């Protein structure tokens, strides 16, 4: 059995190595621009900070490690097309010939939806969420957020929203392969609802506003996924009509 897995493990190592190598190369590229990228990252935070507050660092090594985080995160984002391409190449041997031709739509769609999710987080969720959290106790305390903690939290949120917005893309290709139908997704909706709010609670700050700002779009995306599955894989509906 292990011998049968060896080719798959070798292929997986190859795809991971190419993806990791791309991220590392782009990490060094992005490190040269970490300051303007960091300025872009903290713009939403600075927009909600009360007068007299500012972003600080509390450890000697914090600015350097923050620069590394910024470069790695943006390197990863820039490498997404290659990562999605390698993922497709890994699963491609198990696909039919007509399915293998969908590599460009998959890579393009997955990258675009990730960026849309990240943009929604940056322009909507972060300003609203941080405005509530920072100004909640502004009358009693002075906000002095740590740059290292903020960047870690910022990247976590953007990654979470980017991955959440992949749902329609995943559904499209699963439906195209005949693995899911709209009826499958409808039947799973009650469980999906619980999972959505659980994921939102784990990935967002502990306030209801930010959690709903993540859960709401995910519910809408799930509904969109049902429509996509119905359009792409109508086999179940046709089977039911034939049986009648």
mmCIF file of C-alpha atoms in Angstrom:
data_model
loop_
_atom_site.group_PDB
_atom_site.id
_atom_site.type_symbol
_atom_site.label_atom_id
_atom_site.label_comp_id
_atom_site.label_asym_id
_atom_site.label_seq_id
_atom_site.Cartn_x
_atom_site.Cartn_y
_atom_site.Cartn_z
ATOM 1 C CA UNK A 1 0.000 0.000 0.000
ATOM 2 C CA UNK A 2 2.855 2.379 0.830
ATOM 3 C CA UNK A 3 4.392 1.678 -2.583
ATOM 4 C CA UNK A 4 1.152 2.771 -4.209
ATOM 5 C CA UNK A 5 1.267 6.049 -2.291
ATOM 6 C CA UNK A 6 4.882 6.831 -3.186
ATOM 7 C CA UNK A 7 4.105 8.435 -6.587
ATOM 8 C CA UNK A 8 1.398 10.590 -5.009
ATOM 9 C CA UNK A 9 3.695 11.659 -2.163
ATOM 10 C CA UNK A 10 6.460 12.465 -4.631
ATOM 11 C CA UNK A 11 4.033 14.543 -6.696
ATOM 12 C CA UNK A 12 2.801 16.307 -3.559
ATOM 13 C CA UNK A 13 6.368 17.143 -2.523
ATOM 14 C CA UNK A 14 7.044 18.545 -5.983
ATOM 15 C CA UNK A 15 3.969 20.792 -5.942
ATOM 16 C CA UNK A 16 4.678 21.968 -2.383
ATOM 17 C CA UNK A 17 8.305 22.670 -3.261
ATOM 18 C CA UNK A 18 7.342 24.807 -6.268
ATOM 19 C CA UNK A 19 4.739 26.688 -4.229
ATOM 20 C CA UNK A 20 7.103 27.252 -1.310
ATOM 21 C CA UNK A 21 9.914 28.313 -3.637
ATOM 22 C CA UNK A 22 7.642 30.873 -5.285
ATOM 23 C CA UNK A 23 6.598 32.281 -1.911
ATOM 24 C CA UNK A 24 10.236 32.534 -0.790
ATOM 25 C CA UNK A 25 11.316 34.360 -3.966
ATOM 26 C CA UNK A 26 8.409 36.790 -3.690
ATOM 27 C CA UNK A 27 9.135 37.216 0.034
ATOM 28 C CA UNK A 28 12.532 38.718 -0.790
ATOM 29 C CA UNK A 29 10.950 40.920 -3.457
ATOM 30 C CA UNK A 30 8.276 42.193 -1.061
ATOM 31 C CA UNK A 31 10.792 42.741 1.732
ATOM 32 C CA UNK A 32 12.241 45.564 -0.335
ATOM 33 C CA UNK A 33 8.843 47.305 -0.164
ATOM 34 C CA UNK A 34 7.733 46.400 3.346
ATOM 35 C CA UNK A 35 7.436 50.012 4.536
ATOM 36 C CA UNK A 36 4.854 51.225 1.965
ATOM 37 C CA UNK A 37 2.994 47.922 2.341
ATOM 38 C CA UNK A 38 2.902 48.365 6.108
ATOM 39 C CA UNK A 39 1.633 51.935 5.655
ATOM 40 C CA UNK A 40 -1.213 50.485 3.564
ATOM 41 C CA UNK A 41 -1.949 47.887 6.235
ATOM 42 C CA UNK A 42 -2.195 50.344 9.121
ATOM 43 C CA UNK A 43 -4.240 52.968 7.250
ATOM 44 C CA UNK A 44 -7.606 51.526 8.453
ATOM 45 C CA UNK A 45 -6.290 51.433 12.026
ATOM 46 C CA UNK A 46 -4.994 54.997 11.965
ATOM 47 C CA UNK A 47 -8.334 56.139 10.608
ATOM 48 C CA UNK A 48 -10.162 55.025 13.774
ATOM 49 C CA UNK A 49 -7.568 55.827 16.440
ATOM 50 C CA UNK A 50 -8.656 58.551 18.877
ATOM 51 C CA UNK A 51 -6.663 61.763 19.038
ATOM 52 C CA UNK A 52 -3.485 61.240 21.050
ATOM 53 C CA UNK A 53 -3.257 57.538 20.245
ATOM 54 C CA UNK A 54 -0.647 56.011 17.991
ATOM 55 C CA UNK A 55 0.759 52.677 16.878
ATOM 56 C CA UNK A 56 3.761 51.574 18.936
ATOM 57 C CA UNK A 57 6.144 48.657 19.401
ATOM 58 C CA UNK A 58 6.937 47.182 22.797
ATOM 59 C CA UNK A 59 9.852 44.854 22.020
ATOM 60 C CA UNK A 60 13.244 45.667 20.529
ATOM 61 C CA UNK A 61 12.905 43.043 17.784
ATOM 62 C CA UNK A 62 9.258 43.830 16.987
ATOM 63 C CA UNK A 63 9.819 46.184 13.993
ATOM 64 C CA UNK A 64 12.132 43.696 12.277
ATOM 65 C CA UNK A 65 9.840 40.709 12.773
ATOM 66 C CA UNK A 66 6.872 42.812 11.698
ATOM 67 C CA UNK A 67 8.704 43.591 8.450
ATOM 68 C CA UNK A 68 9.230 39.842 7.959
ATOM 69 C CA UNK A 69 5.515 39.169 8.555
ATOM 70 C CA UNK A 70 4.544 41.860 6.070
ATOM 71 C CA UNK A 71 6.906 40.535 3.402
ATOM 72 C CA UNK A 72 5.843 36.920 3.899
ATOM 73 C CA UNK A 73 2.132 37.732 3.823
ATOM 74 C CA UNK A 74 2.322 39.821 0.659
ATOM 75 C CA UNK A 75 4.666 37.271 -0.919
ATOM 76 C CA UNK A 76 2.086 34.591 -0.227
ATOM 77 C CA UNK A 77 -0.709 36.701 -1.743
ATOM 78 C CA UNK A 78 1.389 37.408 -4.838
ATOM 79 C CA UNK A 79 2.133 33.686 -5.185
ATOM 80 C CA UNK A 80 -1.531 32.634 -5.092
ATOM 81 C CA UNK A 81 -1.853 32.033 -8.853
ATOM 82 C CA UNK A 82 1.128 29.668 -8.730
ATOM 83 C CA UNK A 83 -0.176 27.953 -5.579
ATOM 84 C CA UNK A 84 -3.611 27.395 -7.122
ATOM 85 C CA UNK A 85 -1.978 26.192 -10.333
ATOM 86 C CA UNK A 86 0.131 23.649 -8.446
ATOM 87 C CA UNK A 87 -2.946 22.492 -6.523
ATOM 88 C CA UNK A 88 -4.741 21.897 -9.799
ATOM 89 C CA UNK A 89 -1.785 19.999 -11.261
ATOM 90 C CA UNK A 90 -1.760 17.760 -8.180
ATOM 91 C CA UNK A 91 -5.406 16.731 -8.590
ATOM 92 C CA UNK A 92 -5.382 16.797 -12.412
ATOM 93 C CA UNK A 93 -4.270 13.139 -12.901
ATOM 94 C CA UNK A 94 -7.556 12.010 -11.353
ATOM 95 C CA UNK A 95 -9.689 14.176 -13.640
ATOM 96 C CA UNK A 96 -11.235 13.529 -17.037
ATOM 97 C CA UNK A 97 -9.673 15.184 -20.080
ATOM 98 C CA UNK A 98 -12.419 17.804 -20.369
ATOM 99 C CA UNK A 99 -12.005 18.641 -16.665
ATOM 100 C CA UNK A 100 -8.239 19.070 -16.989
ATOM 101 C CA UNK A 101 -8.836 21.942 -19.420
ATOM 102 C CA UNK A 102 -10.458 24.011 -16.652
ATOM 103 C CA UNK A 103 -7.126 24.927 -15.073
ATOM 104 C CA UNK A 104 -7.175 28.563 -16.252
ATOM 105 C CA UNK A 105 -10.753 29.248 -15.047
ATOM 106 C CA UNK A 106 -9.896 27.616 -11.717
ATOM 107 C CA UNK A 107 -6.671 29.573 -11.143
ATOM 108 C CA UNK A 108 -8.230 32.852 -12.278
ATOM 109 C CA UNK A 109 -11.482 32.384 -10.367
ATOM 110 C CA UNK A 110 -9.795 31.255 -7.154
ATOM 111 C CA UNK A 111 -7.333 34.163 -7.215
ATOM 112 C CA UNK A 112 -9.980 36.777 -8.005
ATOM 113 C CA UNK A 113 -12.394 35.520 -5.317
ATOM 114 C CA UNK A 114 -9.606 35.502 -2.712
ATOM 115 C CA UNK A 115 -8.754 39.108 -3.567
ATOM 116 C CA UNK A 116 -12.435 40.114 -3.420
ATOM 117 C CA UNK A 117 -12.728 38.557 0.035
ATOM 118 C CA UNK A 118 -9.567 40.283 1.216
ATOM 119 C CA UNK A 119 -10.750 43.623 -0.208
ATOM 120 C CA UNK A 120 -14.119 43.286 1.533
ATOM 121 C CA UNK A 121 -12.288 42.647 4.792
ATOM 122 C CA UNK A 122 -9.950 45.631 4.305
ATOM 123 C CA UNK A 123 -12.535 48.202 3.250
ATOM 124 C CA UNK A 124 -15.560 47.090 5.283
ATOM 125 C CA UNK A 125 -14.821 44.701 8.152
ATOM 126 C CA UNK A 126 -11.594 46.144 9.545
ATOM 127 C CA UNK A 127 -12.764 49.800 9.671
ATOM 128 C CA UNK A 128 -16.089 48.899 11.320
ATOM 129 C CA UNK A 129 -14.658 46.258 13.640
ATOM 130 C CA UNK A 130 -11.664 48.242 14.838
ATOM 131 C CA UNK A 131 -13.672 51.438 15.194
ATOM 132 C CA UNK A 132 -15.958 49.630 17.632
ATOM 133 C CA UNK A 133 -13.199 47.831 19.533
ATOM 134 C CA UNK A 134 -10.780 50.736 19.885
ATOM 135 C CA UNK A 135 -13.310 53.433 20.721
ATOM 136 C CA UNK A 136 -15.330 51.252 23.096
ATOM 137 C CA UNK A 137 -13.161 52.229 26.081
ATOM 138 C CA UNK A 138 -11.594 55.381 24.648
ATOM 139 C CA UNK A 139 -13.032 57.533 27.456
ATOM 140 C CA UNK A 140 -11.207 55.482 30.083
ATOM 141 C CA UNK A 141 -8.069 54.280 28.312
ATOM 142 C CA UNK A 142 -5.527 55.472 25.778
ATOM 143 C CA UNK A 143 -5.212 53.208 22.740
ATOM 144 C CA UNK A 144 -1.592 52.277 21.998
ATOM 145 C CA UNK A 145 -1.876 49.234 19.719
ATOM 146 C CA UNK A 146 1.258 47.162 19.130
ATOM 147 C CA UNK A 147 2.288 47.029 15.481
ATOM 148 C CA UNK A 148 3.278 43.370 15.735
ATOM 149 C CA UNK A 149 -0.059 42.317 17.222
ATOM 150 C CA UNK A 150 -1.980 44.406 14.714
ATOM 151 C CA UNK A 151 -0.192 42.962 11.672
ATOM 152 C CA UNK A 152 -0.731 39.405 12.954
ATOM 153 C CA UNK A 153 -4.419 40.069 13.471
ATOM 154 C CA UNK A 154 -4.734 41.936 10.167
ATOM 155 C CA UNK A 155 -3.229 39.090 8.152
ATOM 156 C CA UNK A 156 -5.367 36.530 9.972
ATOM 157 C CA UNK A 157 -8.530 38.424 9.059
ATOM 158 C CA UNK A 158 -7.580 38.905 5.410
ATOM 159 C CA UNK A 159 -6.653 35.246 5.020
ATOM 160 C CA UNK A 160 -9.907 34.183 6.667
ATOM 161 C CA UNK A 161 -12.068 36.314 4.391
ATOM 162 C CA UNK A 162 -10.055 35.384 1.320
ATOM 163 C CA UNK A 163 -10.526 31.675 1.989
ATOM 164 C CA UNK A 164 -14.217 32.139 2.825
ATOM 165 C CA UNK A 165 -14.819 33.734 -0.575
ATOM 166 C CA UNK A 166 -13.436 30.616 -2.301
ATOM 167 C CA UNK A 167 -16.695 28.765 -1.603
ATOM 168 C CA UNK A 168 -18.393 29.542 -4.963
ATOM 169 C CA UNK A 169 -15.253 28.551 -6.878
ATOM 170 C CA UNK A 170 -14.965 25.248 -5.010
ATOM 171 C CA UNK A 171 -18.665 24.562 -5.542
ATOM 172 C CA UNK A 172 -18.387 25.303 -9.253
ATOM 173 C CA UNK A 173 -15.709 22.695 -9.830
ATOM 174 C CA UNK A 174 -17.218 20.104 -7.507
ATOM 175 C CA UNK A 175 -20.518 20.508 -9.335
ATOM 176 C CA UNK A 176 -18.763 20.312 -12.709
ATOM 177 C CA UNK A 177 -17.246 16.982 -11.593
ATOM 178 C CA UNK A 178 -20.651 15.735 -10.485
ATOM 179 C CA UNK A 179 -19.686 15.551 -6.814
ATOM 180 C CA UNK A 180 -22.297 17.972 -5.455
ATOM 181 C CA UNK A 181 -25.758 19.174 -6.467
ATOM 182 C CA UNK A 182 -27.934 22.022 -5.303
ATOM 183 C CA UNK A 183 -30.016 19.524 -3.322
ATOM 184 C CA UNK A 184 -26.880 18.348 -1.512
ATOM 185 C CA UNK A 185 -26.069 21.898 -0.457
ATOM 186 C CA UNK A 186 -29.656 22.669 0.518
ATOM 187 C CA UNK A 187 -29.779 19.582 2.711
ATOM 188 C CA UNK A 188 -26.517 20.575 4.388
ATOM 189 C CA UNK A 189 -27.558 24.199 4.953
ATOM 190 C CA UNK A 190 -28.509 23.868 8.637
ATOM 191 C CA UNK A 191 -25.095 22.392 9.432
ATOM 192 C CA UNK A 192 -23.351 24.930 7.203
ATOM 193 C CA UNK A 193 -25.032 27.734 9.125
ATOM 194 C CA UNK A 194 -23.530 26.490 12.393
ATOM 195 C CA UNK A 195 -20.101 26.078 10.771
ATOM 196 C CA UNK A 196 -20.249 29.568 9.274
ATOM 197 C CA UNK A 197 -20.890 31.248 12.623
ATOM 198 C CA UNK A 198 -18.270 29.056 14.285
ATOM 199 C CA UNK A 199 -15.669 30.047 11.694
ATOM 200 C CA UNK A 200 -16.685 33.706 11.999
ATOM 201 C CA UNK A 201 -16.295 33.536 15.779
ATOM 202 C CA UNK A 202 -12.820 31.996 15.464
ATOM 203 C CA UNK A 203 -11.478 34.369 12.820
ATOM 204 C CA UNK A 204 -12.894 37.703 13.926
ATOM 205 C CA UNK A 205 -12.610 39.881 17.046
ATOM 206 C CA UNK A 206 -14.925 38.932 19.927
ATOM 207 C CA UNK A 207 -17.687 41.361 18.996
ATOM 208 C CA UNK A 208 -20.981 40.542 17.289
ATOM 209 C CA UNK A 209 -20.657 43.278 14.657
ATOM 210 C CA UNK A 210 -17.472 41.895 13.115
ATOM 211 C CA UNK A 211 -18.711 38.309 13.373
ATOM 212 C CA UNK A 212 -21.890 39.181 11.473
ATOM 213 C CA UNK A 213 -19.842 41.105 8.912
ATOM 214 C CA UNK A 214 -18.101 37.826 8.156
ATOM 215 C CA UNK A 215 -21.007 35.407 8.646
ATOM 216 C CA UNK A 216 -23.415 37.462 6.507
ATOM 217 C CA UNK A 217 -21.364 37.360 3.282
ATOM 218 C CA UNK A 218 -20.546 33.675 3.881
ATOM 219 C CA UNK A 219 -24.276 32.854 4.066
ATOM 220 C CA UNK A 220 -24.851 34.797 0.852
ATOM 221 C CA UNK A 221 -21.925 32.966 -0.769
ATOM 222 C CA UNK A 222 -23.442 29.660 0.301
ATOM 223 C CA UNK A 223 -26.700 30.682 -1.350
ATOM 224 C CA UNK A 224 -24.774 31.649 -4.478
ATOM 225 C CA UNK A 225 -23.074 28.255 -4.369
ATOM 226 C CA UNK A 226 -26.487 26.546 -4.389
ATOM 227 C CA UNK A 227 -27.437 28.475 -7.532
ATOM 228 C CA UNK A 228 -24.101 27.626 -9.139
ATOM 229 C CA UNK A 229 -24.518 23.917 -8.365
ATOM 230 C CA UNK A 230 -28.058 23.976 -9.777
ATOM 231 C CA UNK A 231 -26.801 25.594 -12.977
ATOM 232 C CA UNK A 232 -23.673 23.487 -13.433
ATOM 233 C CA UNK A 233 -24.909 20.084 -12.269
ATOM 234 C CA UNK A 234 -28.640 19.731 -12.969
ATOM 235 C CA UNK A 235 -28.329 15.931 -13.143
ATOM 236 C CA UNK A 236 -30.414 15.334 -10.023
ATOM 237 C CA UNK A 237 -33.295 17.449 -11.256
ATOM 238 C CA UNK A 238 -33.225 15.731 -14.642
ATOM 239 C CA UNK A 239 -33.204 12.313 -12.959
ATOM 240 C CA UNK A 240 -36.251 13.219 -10.911
ATOM 241 C CA UNK A 241 -38.086 14.446 -14.024
ATOM 242 C CA UNK A 242 -37.256 11.247 -15.883
ATOM 243 C CA UNK A 243 -38.530 9.113 -12.992
ATOM 244 C CA UNK A 244 -41.870 10.921 -13.105
#
